[in-house]
mmCIF file with all atom_site columns, C-alpha atoms and ligand atoms in Angstrom:
data_model
loop_
_atom_site.group_PDB
_atom_site.id
_atom_site.type_symbol
_atom_site.label_atom_id
_atom_site.label_alt_id
_atom_site.label_comp_id
_atom_site.label_asym_id
_atom_site.label_entity_id
_atom_site.label_seq_id
_atom_site.pdbx_PDB_ins_code
_atom_site.Cartn_x
_atom_site.Cartn_y
_atom_site.Cartn_z
_atom_site.occupancy
_atom_site.B_iso_or_equiv
_atom_site.pdbx_formal_charge
_atom_site.auth_seq_id
_atom_site.auth_comp_id
_atom_site.auth_asym_id
_atom_site.auth_atom_id
_atom_site.pdbx_PDB_model_num
ATOM   1   C  CA  . MET A 1 1   ? 12.038  -20.354 -25.776 1.00 61.00 ? 10  MET A CA  1
ATOM   2   C  CA  . THR A 1 2   ? 13.199  -19.683 -22.244 1.00 88.00 ? 11  THR A CA  1
ATOM   3   C  CA  . GLU A 1 3   ? 12.355  -22.418 -19.817 1.00 96.00 ? 12  GLU A CA  1
ATOM   4   C  CA  . THR A 1 4   ? 10.771  -21.549 -16.494 1.00 98.00 ? 13  THR A CA  1
ATOM   5   C  CA  . THR A 1 5   ? 11.360  -23.502 -13.299 1.00 98.00 ? 14  THR A CA  1
ATOM   6   C  CA  . GLY A 1 6   ? 9.815   -23.401 -9.855  1.00 98.00 ? 15  GLY A CA  1
ATOM   7   C  CA  . ARG A 1 7   ? 8.944   -25.342 -6.733  1.00 98.00 ? 16  ARG A CA  1
ATOM   8   C  CA  . CYS A 1 8   ? 6.897   -25.296 -3.561  1.00 98.00 ? 17  CYS A CA  1
ATOM   9   C  CA  . PHE A 1 9   ? 8.319   -24.036 -0.279  1.00 98.00 ? 18  PHE A CA  1
ATOM   10  C  CA  . CYS A 1 10  ? 9.483   -27.490 0.922   1.00 98.00 ? 19  CYS A CA  1
ATOM   11  C  CA  . GLY A 1 11  ? 10.685  -28.714 -2.482  1.00 98.00 ? 20  GLY A CA  1
ATOM   12  C  CA  . ALA A 1 12  ? 8.468   -31.828 -2.626  1.00 98.00 ? 21  ALA A CA  1
ATOM   13  C  CA  . ILE A 1 13  ? 6.901   -30.426 -5.802  1.00 98.00 ? 22  ILE A CA  1
ATOM   14  C  CA  . ARG A 1 14  ? 9.123   -29.133 -8.600  1.00 98.00 ? 23  ARG A CA  1
ATOM   15  C  CA  . PHE A 1 15  ? 8.067   -28.056 -12.050 1.00 98.00 ? 24  PHE A CA  1
ATOM   16  C  CA  . ARG A 1 16  ? 9.429   -26.835 -15.340 1.00 98.00 ? 25  ARG A CA  1
ATOM   17  C  CA  . PHE A 1 17  ? 7.742   -25.230 -18.312 1.00 98.00 ? 26  PHE A CA  1
ATOM   18  C  CA  . ASN A 1 18  ? 9.545   -25.309 -21.639 1.00 98.00 ? 27  ASN A CA  1
ATOM   19  C  CA  . HIS A 1 19  ? 8.635   -21.661 -22.285 1.00 97.00 ? 28  HIS A CA  1
ATOM   20  C  CA  . ALA A 1 20  ? 8.578   -18.207 -20.706 1.00 97.00 ? 29  ALA A CA  1
ATOM   21  C  CA  . PRO A 1 21  ? 5.373   -16.863 -19.107 1.00 96.00 ? 30  PRO A CA  1
ATOM   22  C  CA  . LEU A 1 22  ? 2.800   -15.782 -21.703 1.00 96.00 ? 31  LEU A CA  1
ATOM   23  C  CA  . ALA A 1 23  ? 1.285   -13.069 -19.506 1.00 96.00 ? 32  ALA A CA  1
ATOM   24  C  CA  . THR A 1 24  ? 1.124   -11.890 -15.893 1.00 97.00 ? 33  THR A CA  1
ATOM   25  C  CA  . ARG A 1 25  ? -1.775  -10.616 -13.824 1.00 96.00 ? 34  ARG A CA  1
ATOM   26  C  CA  . ALA A 1 26  ? -2.770  -9.829  -10.246 1.00 97.00 ? 35  ALA A CA  1
ATOM   27  C  CA  . CYS A 1 27  ? -6.109  -11.071 -8.930  1.00 96.00 ? 36  CYS A CA  1
ATOM   28  C  CA  . TRP A 1 28  ? -7.973  -9.580  -5.974  1.00 97.00 ? 37  TRP A CA  1
ATOM   29  C  CA  . CYS A 1 29  ? -10.918 -11.990 -5.994  1.00 95.00 ? 38  CYS A CA  1
ATOM   30  C  CA  . ARG A 1 30  ? -12.020 -13.213 -2.586  1.00 95.00 ? 39  ARG A CA  1
ATOM   31  C  CA  . ASP A 1 31  ? -10.644 -16.706 -3.230  1.00 94.00 ? 40  ASP A CA  1
ATOM   32  C  CA  . CYS A 1 32  ? -7.200  -15.322 -4.037  1.00 95.00 ? 41  CYS A CA  1
ATOM   33  C  CA  . GLN A 1 33  ? -7.190  -13.256 -0.856  1.00 96.00 ? 42  GLN A CA  1
ATOM   34  C  CA  . TYR A 1 34  ? -7.429  -16.512 1.112   1.00 96.00 ? 43  TYR A CA  1
ATOM   35  C  CA  . LEU A 1 35  ? -4.728  -18.171 -0.947  1.00 94.00 ? 44  LEU A CA  1
ATOM   36  C  CA  . ALA A 1 36  ? -2.379  -15.172 -1.059  1.00 94.00 ? 45  ALA A CA  1
ATOM   37  C  CA  . CYS A 1 37  ? -2.680  -14.549 2.696   1.00 94.00 ? 46  CYS A CA  1
ATOM   38  C  CA  . GLY A 1 38  ? -4.575  -11.260 2.380   1.00 96.00 ? 47  GLY A CA  1
ATOM   39  C  CA  . ASN A 1 39  ? -3.102  -9.697  -0.717  1.00 96.00 ? 48  ASN A CA  1
ATOM   40  C  CA  . ALA A 1 40  ? -3.835  -10.224 -4.396  1.00 97.00 ? 49  ALA A CA  1
ATOM   41  C  CA  . SER A 1 41  ? -2.452  -13.353 -5.991  1.00 97.00 ? 50  SER A CA  1
ATOM   42  C  CA  . VAL A 1 42  ? 0.196   -12.599 -8.608  1.00 97.00 ? 51  VAL A CA  1
ATOM   43  C  CA  . ASN A 1 43  ? 0.108   -15.054 -11.466 1.00 97.00 ? 52  ASN A CA  1
ATOM   44  C  CA  . ALA A 1 44  ? 1.849   -16.042 -14.663 1.00 98.00 ? 53  ALA A CA  1
ATOM   45  C  CA  . PHE A 1 45  ? 0.185   -17.943 -17.497 1.00 97.00 ? 54  PHE A CA  1
ATOM   46  C  CA  . PHE A 1 46  ? 1.646   -20.981 -19.226 1.00 97.00 ? 55  PHE A CA  1
ATOM   47  C  CA  . ARG A 1 47  ? 0.654   -23.767 -21.626 1.00 97.00 ? 56  ARG A CA  1
ATOM   48  C  CA  . PRO A 1 48  ? 0.024   -27.025 -19.735 1.00 97.00 ? 57  PRO A CA  1
ATOM   49  C  CA  . ALA A 1 49  ? 1.467   -28.996 -22.660 1.00 97.00 ? 58  ALA A CA  1
ATOM   50  C  CA  . GLY A 1 50  ? 4.890   -27.552 -21.784 1.00 97.00 ? 59  GLY A CA  1
ATOM   51  C  CA  . LEU A 1 51  ? 4.839   -28.699 -18.155 1.00 98.00 ? 60  LEU A CA  1
ATOM   52  C  CA  . THR A 1 52  ? 7.117   -31.275 -16.556 1.00 98.00 ? 61  THR A CA  1
ATOM   53  C  CA  . LEU A 1 53  ? 6.057   -31.981 -12.976 1.00 98.00 ? 62  LEU A CA  1
ATOM   54  C  CA  . GLU A 1 54  ? 7.935   -33.783 -10.196 1.00 98.00 ? 63  GLU A CA  1
ATOM   55  C  CA  . GLY A 1 55  ? 5.903   -34.755 -7.146  1.00 98.00 ? 64  GLY A CA  1
ATOM   56  C  CA  . GLU A 1 56  ? 2.156   -35.083 -6.687  1.00 97.00 ? 65  GLU A CA  1
ATOM   57  C  CA  . PRO A 1 57  ? 0.291   -31.905 -5.811  1.00 98.00 ? 66  PRO A CA  1
ATOM   58  C  CA  . ALA A 1 58  ? -3.024  -32.210 -3.976  1.00 98.00 ? 67  ALA A CA  1
ATOM   59  C  CA  . SER A 1 59  ? -5.967  -30.493 -5.599  1.00 98.00 ? 68  SER A CA  1
ATOM   60  C  CA  . TYR A 1 60  ? -9.132  -28.678 -4.638  1.00 97.00 ? 69  TYR A CA  1
ATOM   61  C  CA  . VAL A 1 61  ? -12.000 -27.939 -7.025  1.00 97.00 ? 70  VAL A CA  1
ATOM   62  C  CA  . SER A 1 62  ? -14.380 -25.058 -6.432  1.00 96.00 ? 71  SER A CA  1
ATOM   63  C  CA  . GLN A 1 63  ? -16.497 -22.551 -8.273  1.00 93.00 ? 72  GLN A CA  1
ATOM   64  C  CA  . ALA A 1 64  ? -14.861 -19.104 -8.542  1.00 88.00 ? 73  ALA A CA  1
ATOM   65  C  CA  . ASP A 1 65  ? -16.658 -15.742 -8.384  1.00 85.00 ? 74  ASP A CA  1
ATOM   66  C  CA  . SER A 1 66  ? -16.339 -15.670 -12.192 1.00 85.00 ? 75  SER A CA  1
ATOM   67  C  CA  . GLY A 1 67  ? -18.537 -18.769 -12.343 1.00 88.00 ? 76  GLY A CA  1
ATOM   68  C  CA  . ASN A 1 68  ? -15.610 -20.832 -13.629 1.00 90.00 ? 77  ASN A CA  1
ATOM   69  C  CA  . THR A 1 69  ? -14.925 -24.227 -12.120 1.00 95.00 ? 78  THR A CA  1
ATOM   70  C  CA  . MET A 1 70  ? -11.337 -24.011 -10.931 1.00 95.00 ? 79  MET A CA  1
ATOM   71  C  CA  . ARG A 1 71  ? -8.947  -26.783 -10.014 1.00 97.00 ? 80  ARG A CA  1
ATOM   72  C  CA  . ARG A 1 72  ? -6.297  -25.469 -7.663  1.00 97.00 ? 81  ARG A CA  1
ATOM   73  C  CA  . ARG A 1 73  ? -3.195  -27.515 -6.956  1.00 98.00 ? 82  ARG A CA  1
ATOM   74  C  CA  . PHE A 1 74  ? -0.938  -27.220 -3.939  1.00 98.00 ? 83  PHE A CA  1
ATOM   75  C  CA  . CYS A 1 75  ? 1.697   -29.100 -1.970  1.00 98.00 ? 84  CYS A CA  1
ATOM   76  C  CA  . ALA A 1 76  ? 0.001   -31.285 0.651   1.00 98.00 ? 85  ALA A CA  1
ATOM   77  C  CA  . LYS A 1 77  ? 3.202   -31.276 2.731   1.00 98.00 ? 86  LYS A CA  1
ATOM   78  C  CA  . CYS A 1 78  ? 3.970   -27.552 3.046   1.00 98.00 ? 87  CYS A CA  1
ATOM   79  C  CA  . GLY A 1 79  ? 0.715   -25.997 1.789   1.00 97.00 ? 88  GLY A CA  1
ATOM   80  C  CA  . THR A 1 80  ? 2.239   -23.858 -0.955  1.00 97.00 ? 89  THR A CA  1
ATOM   81  C  CA  . HIS A 1 81  ? -0.250  -22.959 -3.634  1.00 97.00 ? 90  HIS A CA  1
ATOM   82  C  CA  . LEU A 1 82  ? 1.146   -23.663 -7.094  1.00 98.00 ? 91  LEU A CA  1
ATOM   83  C  CA  . PHE A 1 83  ? -1.363  -23.861 -9.943  1.00 98.00 ? 92  PHE A CA  1
ATOM   84  C  CA  . SER A 1 84  ? -4.887  -22.913 -10.846 1.00 96.00 ? 93  SER A CA  1
ATOM   85  C  CA  . GLU A 1 85  ? -6.751  -24.142 -13.915 1.00 96.00 ? 94  GLU A CA  1
ATOM   86  C  CA  . ALA A 1 86  ? -10.173 -23.170 -15.222 1.00 94.00 ? 95  ALA A CA  1
ATOM   87  C  CA  . GLU A 1 87  ? -12.218 -26.067 -16.544 1.00 94.00 ? 96  GLU A CA  1
ATOM   88  C  CA  . ALA A 1 88  ? -13.290 -23.842 -19.465 1.00 92.00 ? 97  ALA A CA  1
ATOM   89  C  CA  . ARG A 1 89  ? -9.666  -23.036 -20.436 1.00 93.00 ? 98  ARG A CA  1
ATOM   90  C  CA  . PRO A 1 90  ? -7.756  -26.339 -20.562 1.00 94.00 ? 99  PRO A CA  1
ATOM   91  C  CA  . ASP A 1 91  ? -5.009  -24.731 -22.700 1.00 95.00 ? 100 ASP A CA  1
ATOM   92  C  CA  . VAL A 1 92  ? -3.923  -22.282 -19.970 1.00 96.00 ? 101 VAL A CA  1
ATOM   93  C  CA  . MET A 1 93  ? -2.313  -22.848 -16.583 1.00 97.00 ? 102 MET A CA  1
ATOM   94  C  CA  . VAL A 1 94  ? -2.173  -20.155 -13.951 1.00 97.00 ? 103 VAL A CA  1
ATOM   95  C  CA  . VAL A 1 95  ? 1.000   -20.356 -11.874 1.00 98.00 ? 104 VAL A CA  1
ATOM   96  C  CA  . ARG A 1 96  ? 1.635   -18.422 -8.658  1.00 98.00 ? 105 ARG A CA  1
ATOM   97  C  CA  . ILE A 1 97  ? 4.637   -16.233 -9.364  1.00 98.00 ? 106 ILE A CA  1
ATOM   98  C  CA  . GLY A 1 98  ? 5.940   -16.738 -5.822  1.00 97.00 ? 107 GLY A CA  1
ATOM   99  C  CA  . THR A 1 99  ? 6.760   -20.352 -6.726  1.00 98.00 ? 108 THR A CA  1
ATOM   100 C  CA  . LEU A 1 100 ? 9.006   -19.423 -9.680  1.00 98.00 ? 109 LEU A CA  1
ATOM   101 C  CA  . ASP A 1 101 ? 12.776  -19.558 -9.237  1.00 98.00 ? 110 ASP A CA  1
ATOM   102 C  CA  . ARG A 1 102 ? 13.177  -16.310 -11.203 1.00 96.00 ? 111 ARG A CA  1
ATOM   103 C  CA  . ARG A 1 103 ? 10.557  -13.686 -10.385 1.00 96.00 ? 112 ARG A CA  1
ATOM   104 C  CA  . ASP A 1 104 ? 12.272  -10.507 -11.585 1.00 97.00 ? 113 ASP A CA  1
ATOM   105 C  CA  . GLY A 1 105 ? 10.789  -8.934  -14.694 1.00 95.00 ? 114 GLY A CA  1
ATOM   106 C  CA  . LEU A 1 106 ? 7.404   -10.546 -14.067 1.00 96.00 ? 115 LEU A CA  1
ATOM   107 C  CA  . ALA A 1 107 ? 5.462   -7.585  -12.694 1.00 95.00 ? 116 ALA A CA  1
ATOM   108 C  CA  . PRO A 1 108 ? 1.739   -8.021  -13.275 1.00 95.00 ? 117 PRO A CA  1
ATOM   109 C  CA  . VAL A 1 109 ? 0.552   -6.094  -16.351 1.00 95.00 ? 118 VAL A CA  1
ATOM   110 C  CA  . SER A 1 110 ? -3.052  -5.931  -15.167 1.00 96.00 ? 119 SER A CA  1
ATOM   111 C  CA  . ALA A 1 111 ? -5.206  -6.423  -12.081 1.00 97.00 ? 120 ALA A CA  1
ATOM   112 C  CA  . ILE A 1 112 ? -8.632  -8.038  -11.885 1.00 96.00 ? 121 ILE A CA  1
ATOM   113 C  CA  . TRP A 1 113 ? -11.379 -8.240  -9.275  1.00 96.00 ? 122 TRP A CA  1
ATOM   114 C  CA  . THR A 1 114 ? -10.142 -4.972  -7.747  1.00 97.00 ? 123 THR A CA  1
ATOM   115 C  CA  . GLY A 1 115 ? -13.734 -4.356  -6.632  1.00 97.00 ? 124 GLY A CA  1
ATOM   116 C  CA  . SER A 1 116 ? -13.262 -7.165  -4.076  1.00 97.00 ? 125 SER A CA  1
ATOM   117 C  CA  . ALA A 1 117 ? -10.038 -5.713  -2.650  1.00 97.00 ? 126 ALA A CA  1
ATOM   118 C  CA  . PRO A 1 118 ? -10.089 -4.488  0.983   1.00 97.00 ? 127 PRO A CA  1
ATOM   119 C  CA  . ASP A 1 119 ? -10.016 -0.724  1.571   1.00 97.00 ? 128 ASP A CA  1
ATOM   120 C  CA  . TRP A 1 120 ? -6.322  -0.791  2.514   1.00 97.00 ? 129 TRP A CA  1
ATOM   121 C  CA  . ALA A 1 121 ? -5.217  -2.508  -0.693  1.00 97.00 ? 130 ALA A CA  1
ATOM   122 C  CA  . ARG A 1 122 ? -2.439  -0.678  -2.552  1.00 94.00 ? 131 ARG A CA  1
ATOM   123 C  CA  . LEU A 1 123 ? -3.863  -0.711  -6.065  1.00 95.00 ? 132 LEU A CA  1
ATOM   124 C  CA  . ASP A 1 124 ? -1.514  0.555   -8.763  1.00 93.00 ? 133 ASP A CA  1
ATOM   125 C  CA  . PRO A 1 125 ? -3.314  3.383   -10.614 1.00 93.00 ? 134 PRO A CA  1
ATOM   126 C  CA  . ASP A 1 126 ? -1.065  2.862   -13.656 1.00 92.00 ? 135 ASP A CA  1
ATOM   127 C  CA  . LEU A 1 127 ? -2.119  -0.761  -14.069 1.00 94.00 ? 136 LEU A CA  1
ATOM   128 C  CA  . PRO A 1 128 ? -5.085  -1.593  -16.331 1.00 94.00 ? 137 PRO A CA  1
ATOM   129 C  CA  . SER A 1 129 ? -7.634  -3.048  -13.980 1.00 95.00 ? 138 SER A CA  1
ATOM   130 C  CA  . CYS A 1 130 ? -11.081 -4.529  -13.880 1.00 95.00 ? 139 CYS A CA  1
ATOM   131 C  CA  . ALA A 1 131 ? -13.494 -4.484  -10.921 1.00 95.00 ? 140 ALA A CA  1
ATOM   132 C  CA  . GLU A 1 132 ? -14.558 -8.064  -11.672 1.00 94.00 ? 141 GLU A CA  1
ATOM   133 C  CA  . GLN A 1 133 ? -13.716 -10.732 -14.244 1.00 92.00 ? 142 GLN A CA  1
ATOM   134 C  CA  . PRO A 1 134 ? -12.498 -9.147  -17.527 1.00 89.00 ? 143 PRO A CA  1
ATOM   135 C  CA  . THR A 1 135 ? -14.235 -10.197 -20.724 1.00 85.00 ? 144 THR A CA  1
ATOM   136 C  CA  . THR A 1 136 ? -10.953 -10.687 -22.580 1.00 83.00 ? 145 THR A CA  1
ATOM   137 C  CA  . PRO A 1 137 ? -8.709  -13.562 -21.462 1.00 82.00 ? 146 PRO A CA  1
ATOM   138 C  CA  . PRO A 1 138 ? -5.066  -12.793 -20.548 1.00 84.00 ? 147 PRO A CA  1
ATOM   139 C  CA  . VAL A 1 139 ? -3.839  -15.311 -23.115 1.00 87.00 ? 148 VAL A CA  1
ATOM   140 C  CA  . ALA A 1 140 ? -5.428  -15.964 -26.502 1.00 81.00 ? 149 ALA A CA  1
HETATM 141 ZN ZN1 . ZN  B 2 .   ? 5.936   -28.419 -0.438  1.00 91.00 ? 11  ZN  B ZN1 1
HETATM 142 ZN ZN1 . ZN  B 2 .   ? -8.475  -14.621 -7.955  1.00 91.00 ? 12  ZN  B ZN1 1
#
């Protein structure tokens, strides 16, 4: 297994997973547009059991458009968004790909919530996409 490392912008939060990303996906939901500064969020999925975390991220809990209760974790010092976890899926962690030390080779393989994207969004026509929340999870 390839380990995966990353950190927030200021370095106060550092993390390591003992495995490679299980899947990648872009999300255009309205919440992600706030968090990704206007664009889709680009995410990789990991198992929380494989996480080693240095530093204490702040967290914010809200209900997503999917109806899921999401806990989002971020650096309180520099504001970088790091993780998102659905209450209903405790075995999966969503990690913002921008925080990973190595981002090459991690192109999203699908896009979701494209129906919420603004009219100028550059949606990839070759990418499997879903206008809202897909019925199949990205990771079994
Ligand atoms: Zn930081
Ligand atoms: Zn989203």
